[in-house]
PDB file of C-alpha atoms in Angstrom:
ATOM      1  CA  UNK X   1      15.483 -24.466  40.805  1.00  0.00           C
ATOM      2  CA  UNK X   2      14.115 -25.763  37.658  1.00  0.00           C
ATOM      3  CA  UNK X   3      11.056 -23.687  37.924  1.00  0.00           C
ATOM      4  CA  UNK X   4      13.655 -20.398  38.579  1.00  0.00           C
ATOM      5  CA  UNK X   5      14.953 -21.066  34.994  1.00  0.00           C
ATOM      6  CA  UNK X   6      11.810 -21.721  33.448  1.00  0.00           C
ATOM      7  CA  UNK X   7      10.709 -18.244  34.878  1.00  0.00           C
ATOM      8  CA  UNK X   8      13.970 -16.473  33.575  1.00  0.00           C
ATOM      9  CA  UNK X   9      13.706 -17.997  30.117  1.00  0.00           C
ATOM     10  CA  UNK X  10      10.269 -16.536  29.787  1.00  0.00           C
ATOM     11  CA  UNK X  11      10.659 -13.176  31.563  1.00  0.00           C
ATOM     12  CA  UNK X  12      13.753 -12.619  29.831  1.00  0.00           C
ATOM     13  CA  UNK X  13      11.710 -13.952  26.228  1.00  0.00           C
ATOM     14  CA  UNK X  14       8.740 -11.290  27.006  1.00  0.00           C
ATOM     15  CA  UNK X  15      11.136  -8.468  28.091  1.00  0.00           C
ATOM     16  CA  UNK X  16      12.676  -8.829  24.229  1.00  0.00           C
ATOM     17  CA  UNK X  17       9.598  -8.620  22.611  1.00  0.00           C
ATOM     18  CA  UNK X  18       7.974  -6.470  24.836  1.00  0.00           C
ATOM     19  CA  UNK X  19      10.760  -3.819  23.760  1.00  0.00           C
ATOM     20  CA  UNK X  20      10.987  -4.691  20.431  1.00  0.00           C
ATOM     21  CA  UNK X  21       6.466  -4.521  19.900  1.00  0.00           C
ATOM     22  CA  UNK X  22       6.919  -0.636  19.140  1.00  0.00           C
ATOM     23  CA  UNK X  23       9.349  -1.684  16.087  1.00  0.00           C
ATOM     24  CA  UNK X  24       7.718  -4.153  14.661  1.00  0.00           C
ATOM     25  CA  UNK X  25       4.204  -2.015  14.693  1.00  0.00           C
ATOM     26  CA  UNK X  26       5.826   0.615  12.362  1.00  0.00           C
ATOM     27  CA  UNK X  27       7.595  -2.174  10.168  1.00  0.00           C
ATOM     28  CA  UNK X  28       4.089  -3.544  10.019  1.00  0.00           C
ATOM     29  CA  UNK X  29       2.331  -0.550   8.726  1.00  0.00           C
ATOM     30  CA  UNK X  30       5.448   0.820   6.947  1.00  0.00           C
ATOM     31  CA  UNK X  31       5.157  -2.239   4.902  1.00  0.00           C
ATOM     32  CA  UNK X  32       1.731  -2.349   4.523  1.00  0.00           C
ATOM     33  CA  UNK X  33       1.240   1.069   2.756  1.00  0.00           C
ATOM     34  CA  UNK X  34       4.275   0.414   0.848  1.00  0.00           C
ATOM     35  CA  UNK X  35       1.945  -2.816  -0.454  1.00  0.00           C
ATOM     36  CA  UNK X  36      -0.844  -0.983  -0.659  1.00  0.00           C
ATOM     37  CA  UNK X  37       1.156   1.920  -2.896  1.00  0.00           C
ATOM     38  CA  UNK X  38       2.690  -0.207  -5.055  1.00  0.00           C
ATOM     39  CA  UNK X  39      -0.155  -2.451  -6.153  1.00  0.00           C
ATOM     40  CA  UNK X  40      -2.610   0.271  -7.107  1.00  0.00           C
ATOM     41  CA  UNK X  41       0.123   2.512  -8.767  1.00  0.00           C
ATOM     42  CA  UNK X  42      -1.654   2.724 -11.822  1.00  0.00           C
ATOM     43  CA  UNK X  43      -5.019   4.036  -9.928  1.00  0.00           C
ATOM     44  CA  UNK X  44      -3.146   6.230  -8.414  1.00  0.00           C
ATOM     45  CA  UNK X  45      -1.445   7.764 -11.579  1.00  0.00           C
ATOM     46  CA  UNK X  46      -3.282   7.701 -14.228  1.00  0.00           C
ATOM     47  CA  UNK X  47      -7.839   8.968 -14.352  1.00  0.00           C
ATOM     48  CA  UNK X  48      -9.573   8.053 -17.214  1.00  0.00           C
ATOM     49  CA  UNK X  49     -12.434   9.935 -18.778  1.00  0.00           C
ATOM     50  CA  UNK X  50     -14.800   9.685 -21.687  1.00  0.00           C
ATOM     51  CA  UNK X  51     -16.218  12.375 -24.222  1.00  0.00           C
ATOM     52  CA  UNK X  52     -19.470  12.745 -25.155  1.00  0.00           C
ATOM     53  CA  UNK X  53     -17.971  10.539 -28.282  1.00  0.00           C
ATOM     54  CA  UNK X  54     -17.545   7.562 -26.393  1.00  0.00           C
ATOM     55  CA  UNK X  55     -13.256   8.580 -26.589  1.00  0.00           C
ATOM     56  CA  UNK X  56     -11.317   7.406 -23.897  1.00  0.00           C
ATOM     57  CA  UNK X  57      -8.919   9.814 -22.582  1.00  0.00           C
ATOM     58  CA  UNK X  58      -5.826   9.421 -19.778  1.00  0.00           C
ATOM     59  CA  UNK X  59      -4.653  11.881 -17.708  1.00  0.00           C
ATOM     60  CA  UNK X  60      -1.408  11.345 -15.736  1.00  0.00           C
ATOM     61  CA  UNK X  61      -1.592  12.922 -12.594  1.00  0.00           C
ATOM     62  CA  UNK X  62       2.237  13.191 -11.593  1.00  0.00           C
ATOM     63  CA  UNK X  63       3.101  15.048 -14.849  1.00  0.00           C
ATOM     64  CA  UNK X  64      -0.094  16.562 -16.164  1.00  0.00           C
ATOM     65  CA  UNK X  65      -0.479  14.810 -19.380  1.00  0.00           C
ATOM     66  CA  UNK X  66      -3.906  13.989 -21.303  1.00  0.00           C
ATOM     67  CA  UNK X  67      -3.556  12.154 -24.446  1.00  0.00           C
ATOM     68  CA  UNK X  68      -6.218  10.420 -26.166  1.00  0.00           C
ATOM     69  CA  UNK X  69      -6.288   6.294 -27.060  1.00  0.00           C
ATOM     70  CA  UNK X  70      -7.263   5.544 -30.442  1.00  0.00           C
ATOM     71  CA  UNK X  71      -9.810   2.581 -29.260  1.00  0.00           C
ATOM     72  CA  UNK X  72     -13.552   3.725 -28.686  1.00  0.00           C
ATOM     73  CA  UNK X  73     -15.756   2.976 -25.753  1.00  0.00           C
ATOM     74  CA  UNK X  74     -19.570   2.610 -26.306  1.00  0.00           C
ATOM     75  CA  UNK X  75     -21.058   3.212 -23.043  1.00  0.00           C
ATOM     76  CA  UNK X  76     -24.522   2.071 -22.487  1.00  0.00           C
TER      77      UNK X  76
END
């Protein structure tokens, strides 16, 4: 009998989380890219480009933007 309870604990312990495995793959990825979006934001928004000058420029993707910074960039 003891061995009969053992058995339902665990069948009835896999059955949950066999059911549940689809969930928690798309919680795992949903939350992943979520990460992944939100801690390369300002990659994603904003390119940066140089003149021939050595001017830095930034361009905002999401609104179309391009301003100029006032530092200069020597590249070498």
């Amino acid at each position: 009998m003891f061995l009969f309870n053992i058995f339902a604990i665990i069948s009835n312990i896999y059955v949950l989380v066999y059911n549940k495995k689809l969930y928690l793959i798309h919680i795992t990825w949903l939350s992943l890219s979520f990460i992944i979006v939100a801690n390369n934001f300002d990659h994603i928004r904003y390119s940066t480009s140089y003149d021939k000058k050595g001017n830095k420029y930034t361009y905002d993707r999401f609104t179309g933007k391009k301003w100029k910074n006032l530092s200069r960039y020597t590249r070498k």
